[in-house]
Tab-separated table of C-alpha atoms and ligand atoms in Angstrom:
chain	number	residue	atom	x	y	z
A	1	MET	CA	25.705	-55.634	29.030
A	2	GLN	CA	27.858	-54.238	26.229
A	3	LYS	CA	28.780	-50.551	26.430
A	4	LEU	CA	28.866	-48.322	23.391
A	5	THR	CA	31.644	-45.778	23.894
A	6	ASP	CA	32.881	-43.301	21.306
A	7	GLN	CA	36.514	-42.413	20.617
A	8	TYR	CA	36.279	-39.463	23.025
A	9	GLY	CA	35.190	-41.650	25.936
A	10	ARG	CA	31.500	-40.742	25.898
A	11	GLU	CA	29.156	-43.608	26.640
A	12	VAL	CA	26.373	-43.559	24.066
A	13	ASN	CA	23.376	-45.359	25.522
A	14	TYR	CA	20.445	-43.356	24.219
A	15	LEU	CA	18.612	-43.435	20.876
A	16	ARG	CA	16.061	-40.948	19.612
A	17	LEU	CA	13.941	-42.727	17.051
A	18	SER	CA	11.625	-40.636	14.893
A	19	VAL	CA	8.598	-42.488	13.528
A	20	THR	CA	7.102	-39.738	11.380
A	21	ASP	CA	7.848	-36.203	10.290
A	22	LYS	CA	4.170	-35.269	10.166
A	23	CYS	CA	2.499	-33.361	12.942
A	24	ASN	CA	-0.980	-32.308	14.037
A	25	LEU	CA	0.375	-28.953	15.226
A	26	SER	CA	2.406	-26.455	13.286
A	27	CYS	CA	4.612	-24.616	15.792
A	28	PHE	CA	6.142	-21.677	14.004
A	29	TYR	CA	9.666	-22.334	15.301
A	30	CYS	CA	9.806	-26.065	14.602
A	31	ARG	CA	9.188	-26.391	10.889
A	32	SER	CA	10.420	-24.611	7.796
A	33	ASP	CA	7.295	-25.181	5.744
A	34	PRO	CA	3.941	-24.981	7.561
A	35	GLY	CA	2.209	-25.994	4.318
A	36	LYS	CA	3.684	-29.467	4.640
A	37	CYS	CA	1.784	-30.240	7.828
A	38	GLY	CA	-0.321	-33.326	7.291
A	39	ILE	CA	-0.581	-36.953	8.131
A	40	GLU	CA	0.409	-38.610	4.862
A	41	PRO	CA	3.224	-41.156	5.072
A	42	VAL	CA	6.765	-39.788	4.775
A	43	GLU	CA	8.570	-40.692	1.585
A	44	GLY	CA	10.939	-43.550	2.338
A	45	ALA	CA	9.350	-44.056	5.754
A	46	LEU	CA	10.384	-47.107	7.672
A	47	LYS	CA	7.959	-49.902	8.487
A	48	VAL	CA	7.167	-51.185	11.964
A	49	LYS	CA	9.474	-54.151	11.488
A	50	ASP	CA	12.283	-51.788	10.435
A	51	TYR	CA	11.997	-49.761	13.647
A	52	LEU	CA	12.161	-52.977	15.602
A	53	LYS	CA	15.204	-54.191	13.684
A	54	ILE	CA	16.951	-50.883	14.351
A	55	GLY	CA	15.943	-51.009	18.022
A	56	ARG	CA	17.228	-54.571	18.367
A	57	ILE	CA	20.616	-53.791	16.813
A	58	ALA	CA	20.928	-50.645	18.922
A	59	ALA	CA	20.117	-52.574	22.106
A	60	GLU	CA	22.610	-55.306	21.198
A	61	LEU	CA	25.275	-52.630	20.799
A	62	GLY	CA	24.571	-51.092	24.218
A	63	ILE	CA	21.697	-48.632	23.770
A	64	GLN	CA	19.583	-48.869	26.933
A	65	ARG	CA	17.172	-45.985	26.511
A	66	ILE	CA	15.003	-45.293	23.496
A	67	ARG	CA	12.805	-42.256	22.975
A	68	LEU	CA	10.196	-42.222	20.231
A	69	THR	CA	9.629	-38.881	18.609
A	70	GLY	CA	8.635	-37.184	15.367
A	71	GLY	CA	6.843	-35.189	13.985
A	72	GLU	CA	4.066	-36.263	16.275
A	73	PRO	CA	4.708	-39.943	17.090
A	74	LEU	CA	1.125	-40.568	18.173
A	75	LEU	CA	0.013	-39.983	14.578
A	76	HIS	CA	1.750	-43.154	13.497
A	77	PRO	CA	-1.059	-45.668	12.901
A	78	ASP	CA	1.016	-48.488	14.393
A	79	ILE	CA	2.581	-46.624	17.284
A	80	LEU	CA	1.304	-49.193	19.802
A	81	LYS	CA	2.973	-52.019	17.879
A	82	ILE	CA	6.218	-50.063	17.756
A	83	VAL	CA	6.037	-49.329	21.495
A	84	ASN	CA	5.230	-52.919	22.333
A	85	GLY	CA	7.993	-54.332	20.132
A	86	LEU	CA	10.659	-51.991	21.521
A	87	ALA	CA	9.504	-52.402	25.124
A	88	ASN	CA	10.084	-56.135	24.831
A	89	LEU	CA	13.624	-55.908	23.499
A	90	GLU	CA	16.285	-57.279	25.774
A	91	GLY	CA	18.537	-54.497	27.022
A	92	VAL	CA	16.027	-51.654	26.662
A	93	LYS	CA	15.592	-50.341	30.195
A	94	ASP	CA	13.723	-47.162	29.463
A	95	LEU	CA	11.277	-46.508	26.653
A	96	SER	CA	9.828	-43.011	26.455
A	97	LEU	CA	8.003	-40.838	23.965
A	98	THR	CA	7.973	-37.119	23.193
A	99	THR	CA	4.581	-35.753	22.226
A	100	ASN	CA	2.571	-32.577	22.004
A	101	GLY	CA	-0.036	-34.398	24.099
A	102	ILE	CA	-2.991	-33.659	21.817
A	103	LEU	CA	-3.838	-37.362	21.437
A	104	LEU	CA	-2.743	-38.500	24.876
A	105	GLU	CA	-6.127	-38.471	26.539
A	106	GLU	CA	-7.147	-41.304	24.257
A	107	MET	CA	-3.748	-42.966	23.940
A	108	ALA	CA	-2.155	-42.837	27.404
A	109	PRO	CA	-3.867	-45.989	28.760
A	110	ARG	CA	-3.013	-47.987	25.638
A	111	LEU	CA	0.575	-46.730	25.562
A	112	ALA	CA	1.061	-47.690	29.199
A	113	LYS	CA	-0.385	-51.126	28.497
A	114	ALA	CA	1.864	-51.548	25.447
A	115	GLY	CA	4.924	-51.033	27.668
A	116	LEU	CA	5.779	-47.343	27.420
A	117	ASN	CA	7.555	-46.154	30.578
A	118	ARG	CA	7.055	-42.392	30.417
A	119	VAL	CA	6.309	-39.319	28.343
A	120	ASN	CA	7.758	-35.880	27.712
A	121	ILE	CA	5.041	-33.437	26.756
A	122	SER	CA	5.811	-30.259	24.829
A	123	LEU	CA	3.859	-27.266	26.066
A	124	ASP	CA	5.005	-23.744	25.277
A	125	SER	CA	2.096	-21.794	26.713
A	126	LEU	CA	-0.492	-22.094	29.466
A	127	ASP	CA	-2.600	-19.425	27.849
A	128	GLU	CA	-5.232	-20.660	25.415
A	129	SER	CA	-4.821	-17.951	22.842
A	130	ASN	CA	-1.016	-17.873	23.024
A	131	PHE	CA	-0.954	-21.678	22.680
A	132	ARG	CA	-3.193	-21.428	19.615
A	133	GLN	CA	-0.901	-18.849	18.031
A	134	ILE	CA	2.360	-20.660	18.689
A	135	THR	CA	0.981	-23.990	17.463
A	136	ASN	CA	-1.027	-22.565	14.582
A	137	GLY	CA	-4.452	-23.633	15.843
A	138	GLY	CA	-3.810	-26.152	18.627
A	139	LYS	CA	-6.163	-26.590	21.583
A	140	LEU	CA	-4.510	-26.110	24.962
A	141	ALA	CA	-7.234	-28.102	26.724
A	142	SER	CA	-6.285	-31.269	24.793
A	143	THR	CA	-2.663	-31.115	25.901
A	144	LEU	CA	-3.668	-30.362	29.504
A	145	LYS	CA	-5.979	-33.387	29.511
A	146	GLY	CA	-3.132	-35.431	28.040
A	147	ILE	CA	-0.907	-34.428	30.961
A	148	ASP	CA	-3.546	-35.493	33.507
A	149	CYS	CA	-4.103	-38.824	31.778
A	150	SER	CA	-0.366	-39.535	31.600
A	151	LEU	CA	-0.058	-38.970	35.355
A	152	ASP	CA	-3.111	-41.174	35.956
A	153	GLU	CA	-1.575	-43.944	33.856
A	154	GLY	CA	1.752	-43.747	35.675
A	155	LEU	CA	3.781	-42.647	32.632
A	156	LYS	CA	6.138	-40.949	35.086
A	157	PRO	CA	8.094	-38.866	35.570
A	158	VAL	CA	5.976	-36.677	33.306
A	159	LYS	CA	8.292	-34.032	31.905
A	160	ILE	CA	6.926	-30.844	30.408
A	161	ASN	CA	9.178	-29.265	27.778
A	162	VAL	CA	8.895	-25.518	27.279
A	163	VAL	CA	10.950	-23.895	24.527
A	164	LEU	CA	11.630	-20.406	25.842
A	165	LEU	CA	10.898	-17.777	23.200
A	166	LYS	CA	11.645	-14.091	23.720
A	167	GLY	CA	8.521	-11.958	23.555
A	168	ILE	CA	6.343	-15.031	22.988
A	169	ASN	CA	6.202	-16.963	26.247
A	170	GLU	CA	8.761	-15.308	28.525
A	171	HIS	CA	5.903	-13.606	30.389
A	172	GLU	CA	4.631	-17.099	31.262
A	173	ILE	CA	7.815	-18.263	33.012
A	174	GLU	CA	6.354	-17.601	36.461
A	175	ARG	CA	3.191	-19.548	35.699
A	176	PHE	CA	5.181	-22.517	34.426
A	177	VAL	CA	7.516	-22.444	37.412
A	178	ARG	CA	4.577	-22.287	39.832
A	179	LEU	CA	3.194	-25.485	38.261
A	180	THR	CA	5.964	-27.393	40.018
A	181	LEU	CA	4.774	-26.203	43.430
A	182	CYS	CA	1.756	-28.466	43.587
A	183	ARG	CA	1.974	-30.848	40.622
A	184	GLU	CA	4.126	-33.905	40.141
A	185	LEU	CA	5.708	-32.501	36.999
A	186	ASP	CA	9.235	-31.711	35.896
A	187	VAL	CA	8.902	-28.457	33.986
A	188	ARG	CA	11.941	-28.146	31.732
A	189	PHE	CA	12.855	-24.971	29.907
A	190	ILE	CA	14.796	-25.432	26.679
A	191	GLU	CA	16.839	-22.865	24.814
A	192	TYR	CA	15.670	-22.261	21.294
A	193	MET	CA	18.189	-23.751	18.862
A	194	PRO	CA	18.972	-22.521	15.349
A	195	VAL	CA	18.215	-25.887	13.761
A	196	GLY	CA	17.343	-26.203	10.039
A	197	GLY	CA	15.930	-23.046	8.499
A	198	GLN	CA	15.430	-21.197	11.792
A	199	HIS	CA	18.178	-18.575	11.636
A	200	SER	CA	16.175	-15.388	11.330
A	201	ASN	CA	13.639	-16.616	13.869
A	202	TRP	CA	16.422	-17.702	16.175
A	203	ALA	CA	18.058	-14.292	16.369
A	204	LYS	CA	14.667	-12.744	17.087
A	205	TYR	CA	13.385	-15.172	19.725
A	206	PHE	CA	16.408	-16.683	21.490
A	207	LEU	CA	16.482	-16.066	25.231
A	208	SER	CA	19.004	-17.521	27.670
A	209	LEU	CA	17.577	-19.543	30.548
A	210	ASP	CA	19.131	-17.254	33.194
A	211	LYS	CA	15.798	-15.455	33.127
A	212	VAL	CA	14.062	-18.593	34.467
A	213	LEU	CA	16.297	-18.767	37.542
A	214	GLU	CA	15.885	-15.041	38.142
A	215	ILE	CA	12.106	-15.380	38.188
A	216	ALA	CA	12.044	-18.659	40.146
A	217	ARG	CA	14.085	-17.066	42.956
A	218	THR	CA	11.435	-14.387	43.407
A	219	ILE	CA	8.855	-17.113	44.174
A	220	ALA	CA	10.680	-19.201	46.804
A	221	PRO	CA	14.203	-20.289	47.754
A	222	LEU	CA	15.661	-22.497	45.052
A	223	SER	CA	17.992	-25.445	45.543
A	224	VAL	CA	19.952	-27.526	43.064
A	225	VAL	CA	18.820	-31.148	42.713
A	226	GLU	CA	22.016	-33.195	42.525
A	227	GLY	CA	22.348	-36.383	40.489
A	228	ASN	CA	22.905	-37.314	36.881
A	229	HIS	CA	19.163	-37.517	36.115
A	230	GLY	CA	19.437	-40.415	33.702
A	231	GLY	CA	22.456	-38.921	31.958
A	232	GLY	CA	20.314	-36.335	30.142
A	233	PRO	CA	21.298	-32.749	29.429
A	234	ALA	CA	18.977	-31.075	31.974
A	235	ARG	CA	20.152	-29.432	35.202
A	236	TYR	CA	17.467	-29.530	37.854
A	237	CYS	CA	16.479	-27.349	40.770
A	238	ARG	CA	13.495	-27.223	43.085
A	239	LEU	CA	11.535	-24.456	44.728
A	240	GLU	CA	11.328	-24.904	48.487
A	241	GLY	CA	8.394	-27.202	49.292
A	242	ALA	CA	7.649	-27.948	45.625
A	243	VAL	CA	6.422	-31.356	44.464
A	244	GLY	CA	7.944	-31.109	40.990
A	245	LYS	CA	11.277	-29.897	39.682
A	246	ILE	CA	12.407	-27.141	37.331
A	247	GLY	CA	14.749	-28.311	34.556
A	248	LEU	CA	17.091	-26.226	32.429
A	249	ILE	CA	18.352	-27.439	29.074
A	250	SER	CA	20.847	-24.942	27.671
A	251	PRO	CA	22.497	-26.316	24.538
A	252	LEU	CA	23.707	-22.829	23.642
A	253	SER	CA	24.592	-20.912	26.782
A	254	ARG	CA	25.959	-24.038	28.550
A	255	HIS	CA	26.657	-26.639	25.898
A	256	PHE	CA	26.792	-30.304	26.874
A	257	CYS	CA	28.634	-31.815	23.886
A	258	ASP	CA	31.151	-33.407	26.238
A	259	ARG	CA	28.297	-35.386	27.816
A	260	CYS	CA	26.435	-36.180	24.604
A	261	ASN	CA	25.139	-39.722	24.979
A	262	ARG	CA	22.896	-40.089	21.955
A	263	LEU	CA	22.355	-41.034	18.356
A	264	ARG	CA	19.283	-40.092	16.348
A	265	VAL	CA	17.440	-41.976	13.632
A	266	THR	CA	15.074	-40.073	11.358
A	267	ALA	CA	11.737	-41.380	10.094
A	268	ASP	CA	13.332	-41.999	6.686
A	269	GLY	CA	16.021	-44.209	8.167
A	270	LYS	CA	19.026	-41.897	8.429
A	271	ILE	CA	21.240	-42.105	11.473
A	272	LYS	CA	22.587	-38.751	12.686
A	273	PRO	CA	25.739	-38.629	14.806
A	274	CYS	CA	25.155	-34.989	15.884
A	275	LEU	CA	22.147	-32.649	15.910
A	276	PHE	CA	24.311	-29.752	14.765
A	277	SER	CA	25.624	-31.417	11.664
A	278	ASP	CA	24.028	-32.441	8.384
A	279	GLN	CA	26.069	-35.604	8.405
A	280	GLU	CA	23.850	-38.681	8.242
A	281	LEU	CA	24.201	-42.315	7.232
A	282	ASP	CA	21.495	-44.321	5.515
A	283	LEU	CA	20.365	-47.415	7.401
A	284	ARG	CA	17.778	-48.511	4.842
A	285	PRO	CA	20.023	-50.513	2.487
A	286	TYR	CA	21.082	-52.688	5.442
A	287	LEU	CA	17.784	-53.371	7.185
A	288	ASP	CA	17.931	-57.050	6.234
A	289	GLN	CA	21.630	-57.395	7.000
A	290	PRO	CA	22.134	-57.205	10.781
A	291	ALA	CA	25.933	-57.296	10.648
A	292	GLN	CA	26.077	-54.388	8.208
A	293	LEU	CA	23.414	-52.495	10.131
A	294	LYS	CA	25.625	-52.756	13.204
A	295	GLU	CA	28.579	-51.469	11.178
A	296	VAL	CA	26.621	-48.362	10.147
A	297	PHE	CA	25.749	-47.707	13.790
A	298	LEU	CA	29.426	-48.025	14.704
A	299	GLU	CA	30.403	-45.730	11.830
A	300	ALA	CA	27.886	-43.134	13.090
A	301	LEU	CA	29.445	-43.466	16.547
A	302	LYS	CA	32.864	-42.838	14.995
A	303	GLN	CA	31.539	-39.718	13.315
A	304	LYS	CA	30.340	-38.074	16.516
A	305	PRO	CA	32.321	-34.817	16.628
A	306	ASP	CA	35.184	-34.193	19.024
A	307	PRO	CA	33.589	-32.415	22.008
A	308	LYS	CA	36.740	-30.309	22.410
A	309	ASN	CA	36.173	-28.715	19.020
A	310	SER	CA	32.454	-28.272	19.433
A	311	ALA	CA	32.693	-27.183	23.077
A	312	GLY	CA	35.147	-24.356	22.483
A	313	ASN	CA	32.900	-22.561	20.040
A	314	SER	CA	29.504	-24.152	20.536
A	315	LEU	CA	27.536	-20.919	20.244
A	316	GLU	CA	29.358	-19.820	17.075
A	317	ARG	CA	29.156	-23.316	15.639
A	318	MET	CA	25.429	-23.474	16.165
A	319	LYS	CA	24.836	-19.970	14.867
A	320	GLN	CA	26.710	-20.816	11.706
A	321	PHE	CA	25.099	-24.194	11.277
A	322	LYS	CA	22.908	-24.084	8.183
A	323	GLY	CA	21.364	-27.509	8.661
A	324	LYS	CA	18.852	-28.502	6.021
A	325	ARG	CA	16.432	-30.436	8.187
A	326	PRO	CA	14.127	-28.585	10.559
A	327	MET	CA	13.509	-30.173	13.951
A	328	ILE	CA	10.278	-31.779	12.796
A	329	ASN	CA	12.223	-33.790	10.168
A	330	ILE	CA	14.956	-34.808	12.578
A	331	GLY	CA	12.970	-35.761	15.627
A	332	GLY	CA	13.345	-33.412	18.577
B	1	LIG	N1	5.563	-33.640	18.294
B	1	LIG	C1	6.355	-33.963	19.432
B	1	LIG	C2	6.352	-32.848	20.423
B	1	LIG	O1	5.693	-31.846	20.214
B	1	LIG	O2	7.011	-33.001	21.451
B	1	LIG	C3	7.762	-34.411	19.128
B	1	LIG	C4	8.549	-33.684	18.108
B	1	LIG	S1	8.998	-32.029	18.483
B	1	LIG	C5	10.049	-31.703	17.103
B	1	LIG	C6	10.091	-32.278	19.825
B	1	LIG	C7	10.525	-31.073	20.594
B	1	LIG	O3	11.410	-30.281	19.824
B	1	LIG	C8	9.421	-30.154	21.052
B	1	LIG	O4	9.523	-29.969	22.450
B	1	LIG	C9	9.737	-28.861	20.351
B	1	LIG	O5	9.337	-27.783	21.122
B	1	LIG	C10	11.243	-28.939	20.228
B	1	LIG	N2	11.816	-28.066	19.218
B	1	LIG	C11	11.467	-27.924	17.941
B	1	LIG	N3	12.239	-27.024	17.310
B	1	LIG	C12	13.122	-26.582	18.237
B	1	LIG	C13	14.184	-25.646	18.217
B	1	LIG	N4	14.513	-25.001	17.102
B	1	LIG	N5	14.872	-25.434	19.358
B	1	LIG	C14	14.548	-26.108	20.497
B	1	LIG	N6	13.563	-27.011	20.575
B	1	LIG	C15	12.866	-27.245	19.466
């Protein structure tokens, strides 16, 4: 198996592939323009065969793990074809999908059958009315059913992603942490990032994850779970006797640029070397030219920033980053 290593020695084996920038929720911190929520096709959107071409080239170069995202990936009318095509590519060892879970009750069995390995489910509140407010009208019960169905279908480990937001869901930390006591879930808290158009919100709602550890320790003794956990950015710990784990993803307070192992492709076919940069390369002109498509991937790899530069001032760099695309248009 070929390895894809950048000039700073980081092995890049993970691709985030966005299949739409439309969503059926409208979380206030994720998008810059709530009015644009809808399910119409994205301008310049790739076709199923294009996603598969990109996946094949990526796998040939050494990408072993692919995560489908969006927007809400389950809104893509051909998501099962995309899953099935990618799952069958040689070299792809792990195919996962990030979703808000709203459509999972219906889709989990079909996704599992199509070859999906696991899901990450975004869930920022366990309180019905708070969930509705954060998501601009979403139904908590749908996401909770989606979680149950994913477990039933073996789409494991099921990871729950909670973006911690000061004054919005910090009072729910204990409830989220307690979920790990009796359920087979990895509950991962994520620091809110100042991505595209989120600067005033960010200053208002950012909260470091230290608060999570503080609260977890009041519930039961906490131990670190060692391991590289698939090379991802999360650190894990476990409450004594708990079935599930608590994950901490701190791109700001404890950056992980030196371990960055990923490239991202947007739903309109742009490859992004770094989340905190507007730099992107267009894959679309080369979709029918495999050799050139590979070259663009390698160029994107070359353009991944030096972790020494980004690491030294990661917080300042992110605060000053005025990226144009909000998370929903990148693929979180
Ligand atoms: N619709 C899917 C979902 O809800 O998981 C996939 C797309 S969504 C953009 C992916 C993840 O990005 C979600 O967990 C969301 O909470 C997170 N996200 C969006 N904006 C963010 C931000 N500014 N900082 C941190 N996480 C963010």
